[in-house]
Short mmCIF file of N, CA and C in Angstrom, two decimals:
data_model
loop_
_atom_site.label_atom_id
_atom_site.label_comp_id
_atom_site.label_asym_id
_atom_site.label_seq_id
_atom_site.Cartn_x
_atom_site.Cartn_y
_atom_site.Cartn_z
N MET U 83 -14.75 12.11 -2.80
CA MET U 83 -13.55 11.79 -3.78
C MET U 83 -13.16 10.30 -3.27
N GLN U 84 -13.13 10.14 -2.07
CA GLN U 84 -12.56 8.83 -1.44
C GLN U 84 -13.13 7.73 -2.02
N LYS U 85 -14.30 7.95 -1.33
CA LYS U 85 -15.28 6.99 -1.76
C LYS U 85 -15.54 6.59 -3.26
N SER U 86 -15.42 7.52 -4.04
CA SER U 86 -15.75 7.42 -5.60
C SER U 86 -14.50 6.53 -5.94
N ASN U 87 -13.13 7.05 -5.88
CA ASN U 87 -12.12 6.36 -6.14
C ASN U 87 -12.17 4.94 -5.73
N SER U 88 -12.79 4.17 -4.46
CA SER U 88 -12.87 3.26 -3.94
C SER U 88 -13.91 2.50 -4.88
N LEU U 89 -14.82 3.33 -5.06
CA LEU U 89 -16.10 2.32 -5.78
C LEU U 89 -15.38 2.13 -7.20
N LYS U 90 -14.81 2.84 -7.81
CA LYS U 90 -14.18 2.52 -8.85
C LYS U 90 -13.20 1.58 -9.31
N ASN U 91 -12.30 1.44 -8.15
CA ASN U 91 -11.43 0.44 -8.08
C ASN U 91 -12.16 -0.79 -7.93
N LEU U 92 -13.13 -0.96 -6.97
CA LEU U 92 -14.01 -2.02 -6.80
C LEU U 92 -14.44 -2.41 -8.12
N LEU U 93 -15.28 -1.67 -9.02
CA LEU U 93 -15.53 -2.02 -10.17
C LEU U 93 -14.70 -2.70 -11.05
N VAL U 94 -13.38 -1.87 -11.27
CA VAL U 94 -12.23 -2.21 -11.95
C VAL U 94 -12.08 -3.72 -11.91
N ILE U 95 -11.91 -4.10 -10.46
CA ILE U 95 -11.40 -5.37 -9.87
C ILE U 95 -12.46 -6.20 -9.97
N SER U 96 -13.70 -6.10 -10.04
CA SER U 96 -14.57 -6.81 -10.26
C SER U 96 -14.94 -7.49 -11.46
N ALA U 97 -14.31 -6.10 -12.79
CA ALA U 97 -14.75 -6.45 -14.21
C ALA U 97 -13.37 -7.51 -14.71
N VAL U 98 -12.27 -7.33 -13.90
CA VAL U 98 -11.36 -7.76 -14.37
C VAL U 98 -11.40 -9.57 -13.76
N ALA U 99 -11.81 -9.62 -12.48
CA ALA U 99 -12.10 -11.00 -12.16
C ALA U 99 -13.02 -11.69 -13.02
N ALA U 100 -14.11 -10.90 -13.18
CA ALA U 100 -15.02 -11.52 -14.21
C ALA U 100 -14.45 -12.00 -15.54
N MET U 101 -13.74 -11.16 -16.31
CA MET U 101 -13.05 -11.53 -17.30
C MET U 101 -12.25 -12.79 -17.20
N PHE U 102 -11.46 -12.79 -16.20
CA PHE U 102 -10.56 -14.04 -15.89
C PHE U 102 -11.57 -15.18 -15.83
N SER U 103 -12.72 -15.38 -15.19
CA SER U 103 -13.23 -16.22 -14.58
C SER U 103 -14.20 -16.68 -16.16
N THR U 104 -14.66 -15.75 -16.92
CA THR U 104 -15.44 -16.01 -18.17
C THR U 104 -14.50 -16.71 -19.06
N VAL U 105 -13.09 -16.13 -19.66
CA VAL U 105 -12.21 -16.31 -20.46
C VAL U 105 -11.99 -17.83 -20.21
N SER U 106 -11.56 -18.00 -18.91
CA SER U 106 -11.12 -19.15 -18.55
C SER U 106 -12.17 -20.53 -18.52
N VAL U 107 -13.30 -20.18 -18.63
CA VAL U 107 -14.29 -21.11 -18.52
C VAL U 107 -14.73 -21.35 -20.02
N GLN U 108 -15.05 -20.17 -20.65
CA GLN U 108 -15.38 -20.54 -22.00
C GLN U 108 -14.04 -21.14 -22.67
N ALA U 109 -12.91 -20.83 -22.54
CA ALA U 109 -11.76 -21.48 -23.12
C ALA U 109 -11.53 -23.03 -22.85
N GLN U 110 -12.01 -23.31 -21.59
CA GLN U 110 -11.73 -24.61 -21.04
C GLN U 110 -13.00 -25.65 -21.19
N THR U 111 -14.12 -25.09 -21.47
CA THR U 111 -15.15 -26.23 -21.79
C THR U 111 -15.07 -27.00 -22.92
N PRO U 112 -14.86 -26.65 -24.10
CA PRO U 112 -14.84 -27.39 -25.40
C PRO U 112 -13.50 -28.24 -25.37
N THR U 113 -12.54 -27.82 -24.80
CA THR U 113 -11.30 -28.64 -24.72
C THR U 113 -11.33 -29.81 -23.70
N SER U 114 -11.92 -29.55 -22.77
CA SER U 114 -11.82 -30.59 -21.69
C SER U 114 -12.60 -31.57 -22.47
N ALA U 115 -13.85 -31.36 -22.60
CA ALA U 115 -14.56 -32.69 -23.40
C ALA U 115 -13.88 -33.19 -24.55
N ALA U 116 -13.16 -32.51 -25.19
CA ALA U 116 -12.26 -33.17 -26.55
C ALA U 116 -11.33 -33.90 -25.91
N GLN U 117 -10.42 -33.33 -24.99
CA GLN U 117 -9.69 -34.30 -24.09
C GLN U 117 -9.98 -35.49 -23.80
N THR U 118 -10.84 -35.17 -23.24
CA THR U 118 -11.68 -36.75 -22.13
C THR U 118 -11.81 -37.51 -23.09
N GLY U 119 -12.45 -37.15 -24.58
CA GLY U 119 -13.18 -38.19 -25.32
C GLY U 119 -12.02 -38.68 -26.21
N ALA U 120 -11.11 -37.88 -26.62
CA ALA U 120 -10.02 -38.29 -27.77
C ALA U 120 -8.95 -38.85 -26.90
N ALA U 121 -8.29 -38.49 -25.94
CA ALA U 121 -7.13 -38.74 -25.58
C ALA U 121 -7.32 -39.49 -24.40
N GLY U 122 -8.34 -39.77 -23.64
CA GLY U 122 -8.56 -40.87 -22.40
C GLY U 122 -8.16 -40.20 -21.01
N GLN U 123 -6.68 -40.63 -20.86
CA GLN U 123 -6.28 -40.13 -19.43
C GLN U 123 -5.27 -39.12 -19.96
N THR U 124 -4.97 -39.08 -21.08
CA THR U 124 -3.81 -37.94 -21.01
C THR U 124 -3.91 -36.46 -20.92
N ASP U 125 -5.01 -36.25 -20.15
CA ASP U 125 -5.62 -34.83 -19.49
C ASP U 125 -4.73 -34.54 -18.31
N SER U 126 -4.30 -35.52 -17.54
CA SER U 126 -3.43 -35.15 -16.55
C SER U 126 -2.13 -35.65 -16.58
N GLY U 127 -2.00 -36.74 -17.06
CA GLY U 127 -0.87 -37.42 -17.36
C GLY U 127 -0.17 -37.05 -18.63
N GLY U 128 -0.68 -36.63 -19.61
CA GLY U 128 0.12 -36.15 -20.86
C GLY U 128 1.31 -35.28 -20.51
N LYS U 129 2.39 -35.34 -21.33
CA LYS U 129 3.54 -34.42 -21.12
C LYS U 129 3.26 -32.96 -21.87
N LEU U 130 3.52 -31.91 -21.65
CA LEU U 130 3.23 -30.71 -22.00
C LEU U 130 4.62 -30.46 -22.81
N SER U 131 4.59 -29.78 -24.06
CA SER U 131 5.63 -29.37 -24.83
C SER U 131 6.49 -28.40 -23.83
N SER U 132 7.84 -28.42 -24.35
CA SER U 132 8.73 -27.25 -23.70
C SER U 132 8.27 -25.73 -23.76
N GLY U 133 7.55 -25.44 -24.88
CA GLY U 133 6.88 -24.41 -24.72
C GLY U 133 5.79 -24.02 -24.12
N ASP U 134 5.08 -25.06 -23.79
CA ASP U 134 3.76 -24.68 -22.90
C ASP U 134 4.28 -24.52 -21.42
N VAL U 135 5.53 -25.55 -21.08
CA VAL U 135 6.03 -25.29 -19.68
C VAL U 135 6.84 -23.59 -19.35
N LYS U 136 7.38 -23.42 -20.67
CA LYS U 136 7.97 -22.18 -20.55
C LYS U 136 6.89 -20.93 -20.28
N ALA U 137 5.75 -21.24 -21.05
CA ALA U 137 4.60 -20.09 -20.82
C ALA U 137 4.46 -20.11 -19.50
N LEU U 138 3.80 -21.21 -18.94
CA LEU U 138 3.15 -21.24 -17.65
C LEU U 138 4.69 -20.72 -16.69
N LYS U 139 5.62 -21.02 -16.97
CA LYS U 139 6.59 -20.54 -15.94
C LYS U 139 6.83 -19.01 -16.14
N ASP U 140 7.03 -18.49 -17.08
CA ASP U 140 7.05 -16.98 -17.48
C ASP U 140 5.90 -16.51 -16.78
N MET U 141 4.66 -16.84 -17.09
CA MET U 141 3.58 -16.23 -16.64
C MET U 141 3.54 -16.21 -15.04
N ALA U 142 3.77 -17.03 -14.27
CA ALA U 142 3.67 -17.10 -13.14
C ALA U 142 5.13 -16.09 -12.42
N GLN U 143 6.05 -16.32 -13.03
CA GLN U 143 6.90 -15.52 -12.71
C GLN U 143 6.82 -13.89 -12.82
N ALA U 144 6.14 -13.60 -14.24
CA ALA U 144 5.67 -12.20 -14.05
C ALA U 144 4.69 -11.94 -12.91
N ASP U 145 3.59 -12.69 -12.82
CA ASP U 145 2.70 -12.52 -11.76
C ASP U 145 3.29 -12.28 -10.30
N ILE U 146 4.18 -13.24 -9.90
CA ILE U 146 5.08 -13.12 -8.48
C ILE U 146 5.44 -11.76 -8.55
N ASN U 147 6.47 -11.55 -9.55
CA ASN U 147 7.16 -10.25 -9.71
C ASN U 147 6.55 -8.70 -9.26
N GLU U 148 5.24 -8.81 -10.12
CA GLU U 148 4.14 -7.69 -10.06
C GLU U 148 3.28 -7.48 -8.90
N VAL U 149 3.01 -8.98 -8.22
CA VAL U 149 2.32 -8.66 -6.76
C VAL U 149 3.42 -8.27 -5.88
N ALA U 150 4.88 -8.86 -5.95
CA ALA U 150 5.84 -8.12 -4.72
C ALA U 150 5.77 -7.13 -4.79
N ALA U 151 6.22 -6.47 -6.19
CA ALA U 151 6.64 -4.87 -6.42
C ALA U 151 5.28 -4.10 -6.02
N GLY U 152 4.35 -4.57 -6.51
CA GLY U 152 3.02 -3.94 -5.79
C GLY U 152 2.67 -3.59 -4.53
N LYS U 153 2.98 -4.89 -3.67
CA LYS U 153 2.81 -4.69 -2.25
C LYS U 153 3.69 -3.58 -1.49
N LEU U 154 5.22 -3.69 -2.33
CA LEU U 154 6.09 -2.75 -1.93
C LEU U 154 5.61 -1.29 -1.82
N ALA U 155 4.94 -1.11 -3.13
CA ALA U 155 4.59 0.15 -3.66
C ALA U 155 3.45 0.68 -2.65
N LEU U 156 2.47 -0.70 -2.06
CA LEU U 156 1.25 0.16 -1.41
C LEU U 156 1.84 0.70 0.01
N SER U 157 3.21 0.04 0.40
CA SER U 157 3.49 0.54 1.63
C SER U 157 4.57 1.76 1.63
N LYS U 158 5.06 2.02 0.07
CA LYS U 158 5.96 3.10 0.44
C LYS U 158 5.57 4.42 -0.59
N ALA U 159 4.82 4.08 -1.67
CA ALA U 159 4.07 4.97 -2.53
C ALA U 159 4.12 6.36 -2.12
N LYS U 160 3.96 7.35 -2.57
CA LYS U 160 3.68 8.93 -1.97
C LYS U 160 2.16 9.03 -2.64
N SER U 161 2.18 9.06 -3.87
CA SER U 161 0.96 9.50 -4.88
C SER U 161 -0.48 8.56 -4.75
N SER U 162 -1.45 9.08 -4.42
CA SER U 162 -2.57 7.93 -4.40
C SER U 162 -2.82 7.32 -5.51
N GLU U 163 -2.44 8.10 -6.59
CA GLU U 163 -2.70 7.46 -7.93
C GLU U 163 -1.47 6.10 -8.27
N VAL U 164 -0.35 6.44 -7.57
CA VAL U 164 0.70 5.17 -7.76
C VAL U 164 -0.05 4.10 -7.01
N LYS U 165 -0.41 4.46 -5.75
CA LYS U 165 -1.01 3.47 -4.92
C LYS U 165 -2.42 2.70 -5.34
N ALA U 166 -3.06 3.55 -6.10
CA ALA U 166 -4.26 2.71 -6.61
C ALA U 166 -3.81 1.90 -7.88
N TYR U 167 -2.76 2.10 -8.53
CA TYR U 167 -2.22 1.19 -9.67
C TYR U 167 -1.32 0.10 -9.10
N ALA U 168 -0.81 0.33 -7.86
CA ALA U 168 0.10 -0.74 -7.34
C ALA U 168 -1.08 -1.70 -6.86
N GLN U 169 -2.23 -1.45 -5.96
CA GLN U 169 -3.18 -2.15 -5.50
C GLN U 169 -4.02 -2.97 -7.04
N LYS U 170 -3.93 -2.37 -7.80
CA LYS U 170 -4.48 -3.03 -9.30
C LYS U 170 -3.72 -4.11 -9.66
N MET U 171 -2.22 -3.77 -9.73
CA MET U 171 -1.17 -4.74 -9.78
C MET U 171 -1.56 -6.32 -8.86
N VAL U 172 -1.50 -5.96 -7.44
CA VAL U 172 -1.87 -6.82 -6.57
C VAL U 172 -2.95 -7.69 -6.94
N ASP U 173 -4.18 -7.13 -7.06
CA ASP U 173 -5.26 -7.79 -7.43
C ASP U 173 -5.28 -8.75 -8.56
N ASP U 174 -4.73 -7.64 -9.86
CA ASP U 174 -4.98 -8.69 -10.96
C ASP U 174 -3.89 -9.67 -11.09
N HIS U 175 -2.74 -9.49 -10.66
CA HIS U 175 -1.82 -10.38 -10.88
C HIS U 175 -2.07 -11.40 -10.12
N GLY U 176 -2.36 -11.34 -8.57
CA GLY U 176 -2.82 -12.22 -8.04
C GLY U 176 -3.57 -13.24 -8.23
N ALA U 177 -4.47 -12.68 -9.02
CA ALA U 177 -5.81 -13.49 -9.66
C ALA U 177 -5.30 -14.26 -10.90
N ALA U 178 -4.56 -13.66 -11.55
CA ALA U 178 -3.82 -14.33 -12.90
C ALA U 178 -2.98 -15.18 -12.18
N LEU U 179 -2.24 -15.21 -11.21
CA LEU U 179 -1.22 -16.40 -10.69
C LEU U 179 -2.13 -17.55 -10.22
N THR U 180 -3.21 -17.33 -9.80
CA THR U 180 -4.01 -18.54 -9.12
C THR U 180 -4.44 -19.09 -10.20
N LYS U 181 -5.00 -18.49 -11.30
CA LYS U 181 -5.55 -19.43 -12.85
C LYS U 181 -4.08 -20.12 -13.16
N VAL U 182 -2.92 -19.65 -13.23
CA VAL U 182 -1.89 -20.41 -13.63
C VAL U 182 -1.28 -21.41 -13.07
N GLN U 183 -1.40 -20.75 -11.69
CA GLN U 183 -1.09 -22.24 -10.75
C GLN U 183 -2.26 -23.33 -10.72
N ALA U 184 -3.41 -23.14 -10.77
CA ALA U 184 -4.25 -24.04 -11.33
C ALA U 184 -3.97 -24.97 -12.40
N VAL U 185 -3.72 -24.34 -13.53
CA VAL U 185 -3.49 -25.12 -14.78
C VAL U 185 -2.09 -26.08 -14.46
N ALA U 186 -1.08 -25.32 -13.93
CA ALA U 186 0.28 -26.06 -13.50
C ALA U 186 0.13 -27.09 -12.92
N GLY U 187 -0.93 -26.81 -11.91
CA GLY U 187 -1.04 -28.16 -10.86
C GLY U 187 -1.64 -29.33 -11.82
N GLN U 188 -2.68 -29.09 -12.56
CA GLN U 188 -3.34 -29.92 -13.41
C GLN U 188 -2.31 -30.89 -14.34
N LYS U 189 -1.31 -30.00 -14.70
CA LYS U 189 -0.33 -30.56 -15.59
C LYS U 189 1.03 -30.91 -15.30
N GLY U 190 0.93 -30.82 -13.84
CA GLY U 190 2.39 -31.46 -13.23
C GLY U 190 3.57 -30.63 -13.30
N VAL U 191 3.26 -29.17 -13.75
CA VAL U 191 4.33 -28.04 -13.74
C VAL U 191 4.76 -27.52 -12.35
N THR U 192 6.05 -27.31 -11.89
CA THR U 192 6.28 -26.78 -10.90
C THR U 192 6.60 -25.38 -11.21
N LEU U 193 6.09 -24.48 -10.51
CA LEU U 193 6.14 -23.15 -10.85
C LEU U 193 7.32 -22.17 -9.89
N PRO U 194 7.59 -21.10 -9.97
CA PRO U 194 8.57 -20.51 -9.16
C PRO U 194 7.67 -20.17 -8.21
N THR U 195 8.35 -19.88 -6.98
CA THR U 195 7.53 -19.11 -5.84
C THR U 195 8.18 -17.84 -5.59
N GLU U 196 9.10 -17.30 -5.64
CA GLU U 196 9.26 -15.83 -5.52
C GLU U 196 9.79 -15.07 -6.42
N PRO U 197 10.07 -13.84 -6.14
CA PRO U 197 10.47 -12.86 -7.28
C PRO U 197 11.81 -13.29 -7.79
N ASP U 198 12.17 -13.31 -9.20
CA ASP U 198 13.55 -13.32 -9.86
C ASP U 198 14.63 -12.69 -9.22
N ALA U 199 15.95 -13.07 -9.67
CA ALA U 199 16.85 -11.99 -9.30
C ALA U 199 17.00 -10.61 -9.55
N THR U 200 16.35 -10.41 -10.80
CA THR U 200 16.52 -8.97 -11.32
C THR U 200 15.52 -8.19 -10.31
N HIS U 201 14.38 -8.87 -10.20
CA HIS U 201 13.44 -8.05 -9.25
C HIS U 201 13.55 -8.11 -7.84
N LYS U 202 14.34 -9.07 -7.52
CA LYS U 202 15.02 -8.77 -5.91
C LYS U 202 15.83 -7.69 -5.87
N THR U 203 16.68 -7.48 -7.28
CA THR U 203 17.22 -6.21 -7.12
C THR U 203 16.67 -4.97 -7.13
N MET U 204 15.72 -5.08 -7.97
CA MET U 204 14.98 -3.80 -8.24
C MET U 204 14.06 -3.41 -7.00
N ALA U 205 13.62 -4.48 -6.18
CA ALA U 205 13.22 -4.20 -4.92
C ALA U 205 14.05 -3.45 -4.08
N ALA U 206 15.00 -4.16 -3.81
CA ALA U 206 16.29 -3.40 -3.03
C ALA U 206 16.37 -1.76 -3.75
N GLY U 207 16.52 -1.82 -4.98
CA GLY U 207 16.89 -0.18 -5.27
C GLY U 207 15.57 0.39 -4.62
N LEU U 208 14.26 -0.11 -4.75
CA LEU U 208 13.34 0.98 -4.70
C LEU U 208 13.21 0.91 -2.78
N GLU U 209 13.35 0.09 -2.37
CA GLU U 209 13.70 0.15 -0.71
C GLU U 209 14.03 1.22 -0.25
N LYS U 210 15.52 1.64 -1.04
CA LYS U 210 16.16 2.62 -0.89
C LYS U 210 15.71 3.94 -1.16
N GLN U 211 14.53 4.12 -1.69
CA GLN U 211 13.94 5.41 -2.49
C GLN U 211 12.62 5.72 -1.46
N SER U 212 12.11 6.82 -1.39
CA SER U 212 10.87 7.37 -0.71
C SER U 212 10.42 8.52 -1.85
N GLY U 213 9.37 8.76 -1.49
CA GLY U 213 8.28 9.85 -1.76
C GLY U 213 8.23 9.88 -3.21
N GLU U 214 8.37 11.01 -4.02
CA GLU U 214 8.39 10.96 -5.57
C GLU U 214 9.08 10.08 -6.25
N ALA U 215 10.27 10.18 -5.67
CA ALA U 215 11.70 9.71 -6.29
C ALA U 215 11.17 7.74 -6.16
N PHE U 216 10.70 7.31 -5.23
CA PHE U 216 10.02 5.99 -4.98
C PHE U 216 8.97 5.87 -6.19
N ASP U 217 7.97 6.90 -6.12
CA ASP U 217 6.81 6.52 -7.33
C ASP U 217 7.71 6.63 -8.70
N LYS U 218 8.42 7.54 -9.08
CA LYS U 218 8.88 7.59 -10.20
C LYS U 218 9.38 6.38 -10.75
N MET U 219 10.52 5.70 -9.73
CA MET U 219 11.27 4.53 -10.13
C MET U 219 10.36 3.26 -10.32
N TYR U 220 9.34 3.39 -9.38
CA TYR U 220 8.17 2.09 -9.28
C TYR U 220 7.37 2.13 -10.59
N MET U 221 6.92 3.29 -11.08
CA MET U 221 6.16 3.23 -12.61
C MET U 221 7.15 3.03 -13.49
N GLU U 222 8.20 3.55 -13.72
CA GLU U 222 9.35 3.36 -14.57
C GLU U 222 9.51 1.95 -14.60
N ASN U 223 9.79 1.27 -13.83
CA ASN U 223 10.43 -0.10 -13.62
C ASN U 223 9.29 -1.18 -13.57
N ALA U 224 8.20 -1.19 -12.68
CA ALA U 224 7.18 -2.36 -12.62
C ALA U 224 6.11 -1.86 -13.53
N GLY U 225 5.99 -0.57 -13.58
CA GLY U 225 4.85 -0.27 -14.63
C GLY U 225 5.20 -0.37 -15.85
N THR U 226 6.23 0.48 -16.55
CA THR U 226 6.23 0.18 -18.03
C THR U 226 7.34 -0.61 -18.44
N LYS U 227 8.55 -0.78 -18.09
CA LYS U 227 9.63 -1.67 -18.12
C LYS U 227 9.10 -2.93 -18.11
N ASP U 228 8.52 -3.48 -16.94
CA ASP U 228 8.20 -4.64 -16.80
C ASP U 228 6.96 -5.40 -17.50
N HIS U 229 6.12 -4.38 -17.74
CA HIS U 229 5.00 -4.64 -18.33
C HIS U 229 5.21 -4.91 -20.12
N LYS U 230 6.06 -4.13 -20.42
CA LYS U 230 6.63 -4.19 -21.94
C LYS U 230 7.27 -5.65 -22.01
N MET U 231 8.01 -5.72 -21.18
CA MET U 231 8.90 -7.23 -21.20
C MET U 231 7.86 -8.34 -21.26
N VAL U 232 7.10 -8.20 -20.24
CA VAL U 232 5.89 -9.26 -20.05
C VAL U 232 5.09 -9.70 -21.20
N LEU U 233 4.76 -8.38 -21.96
CA LEU U 233 3.84 -8.26 -23.15
C LEU U 233 4.69 -9.02 -24.48
N SER U 234 5.87 -8.68 -24.39
CA SER U 234 6.96 -9.18 -25.34
C SER U 234 7.15 -10.71 -25.42
N LYS U 235 7.34 -11.27 -23.85
CA LYS U 235 7.29 -12.71 -23.70
C LYS U 235 6.00 -13.49 -24.05
N LEU U 236 5.08 -12.74 -23.46
CA LEU U 236 3.43 -13.71 -23.66
C LEU U 236 3.35 -13.86 -25.16
N GLN U 237 3.74 -12.75 -25.99
CA GLN U 237 3.37 -12.80 -27.34
C GLN U 237 4.65 -13.89 -28.23
N SER U 238 5.76 -13.88 -27.56
CA SER U 238 6.70 -14.96 -28.08
C SER U 238 6.41 -16.42 -27.82
N ASP U 239 5.86 -16.68 -26.38
CA ASP U 239 5.52 -17.93 -25.94
C ASP U 239 4.00 -18.14 -26.44
N ALA U 240 3.24 -17.23 -26.74
CA ALA U 240 2.17 -17.71 -27.57
C ALA U 240 2.48 -18.65 -28.64
N LYS U 241 3.23 -18.08 -29.49
CA LYS U 241 3.60 -18.86 -30.62
C LYS U 241 4.08 -20.42 -30.45
N LYS U 242 4.34 -20.77 -29.51
CA LYS U 242 5.19 -22.02 -29.17
C LYS U 242 4.20 -22.99 -28.11
N ILE U 243 2.97 -22.36 -27.84
CA ILE U 243 2.09 -23.00 -26.71
C ILE U 243 0.98 -24.02 -27.75
N LYS U 244 1.06 -25.35 -27.20
CA LYS U 244 0.29 -26.32 -28.01
C LYS U 244 -1.01 -26.88 -27.20
N ASP U 245 -0.59 -26.67 -25.81
CA ASP U 245 -1.77 -27.10 -25.14
C ASP U 245 -3.04 -26.11 -25.03
N PRO U 246 -4.23 -26.46 -25.25
CA PRO U 246 -5.46 -25.49 -25.14
C PRO U 246 -5.63 -25.05 -23.56
N ASP U 247 -5.40 -25.48 -22.57
CA ASP U 247 -5.63 -25.09 -21.14
C ASP U 247 -4.49 -23.95 -21.00
N VAL U 248 -3.24 -24.14 -21.33
CA VAL U 248 -1.95 -23.16 -21.42
C VAL U 248 -2.28 -21.98 -22.19
N LYS U 249 -2.70 -22.18 -23.14
CA LYS U 249 -3.39 -21.07 -24.27
C LYS U 249 -4.42 -20.31 -23.86
N ALA U 250 -5.52 -21.00 -23.20
CA ALA U 250 -6.46 -19.98 -22.69
C ALA U 250 -5.81 -19.01 -21.76
N VAL U 251 -5.24 -19.58 -20.58
CA VAL U 251 -4.58 -18.85 -19.61
C VAL U 251 -3.56 -17.66 -20.43
N ALA U 252 -2.80 -18.02 -21.04
CA ALA U 252 -2.15 -16.90 -21.83
C ALA U 252 -3.00 -15.88 -22.82
N ASP U 253 -4.21 -16.54 -23.13
CA ASP U 253 -5.02 -15.51 -24.04
C ASP U 253 -5.61 -14.49 -22.78
N ALA U 254 -5.66 -15.13 -21.42
CA ALA U 254 -6.44 -14.25 -20.83
C ALA U 254 -5.64 -13.26 -19.93
N HIS U 255 -3.97 -13.60 -19.92
CA HIS U 255 -3.23 -12.49 -19.72
C HIS U 255 -3.02 -11.47 -20.41
N THR U 256 -2.83 -11.78 -21.59
CA THR U 256 -2.33 -10.53 -22.61
C THR U 256 -3.23 -9.41 -22.53
N PRO U 257 -4.46 -9.40 -22.56
CA PRO U 257 -5.24 -8.06 -22.44
C PRO U 257 -4.82 -7.33 -21.20
N VAL U 258 -4.80 -8.13 -20.28
CA VAL U 258 -4.43 -7.14 -18.82
C VAL U 258 -3.49 -6.70 -18.90
N VAL U 259 -2.32 -7.37 -19.42
CA VAL U 259 -0.86 -6.78 -19.27
C VAL U 259 -0.67 -5.67 -20.28
N GLU U 260 -1.68 -5.87 -21.63
CA GLU U 260 -1.65 -4.50 -22.20
C GLU U 260 -2.20 -3.35 -21.66
N GLN U 261 -3.61 -3.65 -20.75
CA GLN U 261 -4.01 -2.48 -20.24
C GLN U 261 -3.15 -1.81 -18.98
N HIS U 262 -2.45 -3.07 -18.06
CA HIS U 262 -1.45 -2.16 -17.39
C HIS U 262 -0.38 -1.46 -17.96
N LEU U 263 0.19 -1.89 -19.13
CA LEU U 263 1.14 -1.00 -19.72
C LEU U 263 0.33 0.22 -20.01
N LYS U 264 -0.56 0.11 -20.57
CA LYS U 264 -1.30 1.39 -20.98
C LYS U 264 -1.50 2.53 -19.93
N SER U 265 -2.09 2.04 -18.66
CA SER U 265 -2.38 2.97 -17.65
C SER U 265 -1.15 3.30 -17.22
N ALA U 266 0.23 2.51 -16.97
CA ALA U 266 1.50 2.86 -16.52
C ALA U 266 1.91 4.19 -17.50
N GLN U 267 1.77 3.83 -18.61
CA GLN U 267 2.23 4.98 -19.61
C GLN U 267 1.52 6.35 -19.59
N GLN U 268 0.21 6.13 -19.20
CA GLN U 268 -0.52 7.38 -19.28
C GLN U 268 -0.08 8.11 -17.67
N MET U 269 0.25 7.52 -16.83
CA MET U 269 0.51 8.34 -15.60
C MET U 269 2.02 9.07 -15.59
N SER U 270 1.66 10.53 -15.50
CA SER U 270 3.10 11.04 -15.79
C SER U 270 3.59 11.06 -14.21
N MET U 271 5.07 10.70 -14.23
CA MET U 271 5.77 10.71 -12.96
C MET U 271 7.13 12.13 -12.87
#
């Protein structure tokens, strides 16, 4: 059973990693040529719109928050199902953060580096919990509430994104966040 779950987790992680790689490459290939040909040097030196900057910062913050909460859950969760979910959050949001950081670095955008105040407070509350109470609180907050909020922000930010590289990263984030939310909602705590 343990070996089967490990294999399933490995397959899921591999599929998500492949999805991020494929979406990123497909989305960036045509725009890179267009930017180089049409805009000359504006690829790295051009200014992003405020909507693009906000989207990058929002995605990075969400990824940082989920990785931090996931790591806490890996050490404190009682349920193996919650631990598996937490590992998925660490893996998926860690990979997504790497993509956001790469685009932000190319565009000269400084990103947050630690969980925001709301998530630090949530973590402090989670630290005080144990066993099933921890599992329930983690899944309600980091699982369901956070992913609903992140999905809403992604959808709102998407309307204001102008840069094709930022759009590609946001487009890759959305289905992953939707799947995380669906998984969290299906787990009964």
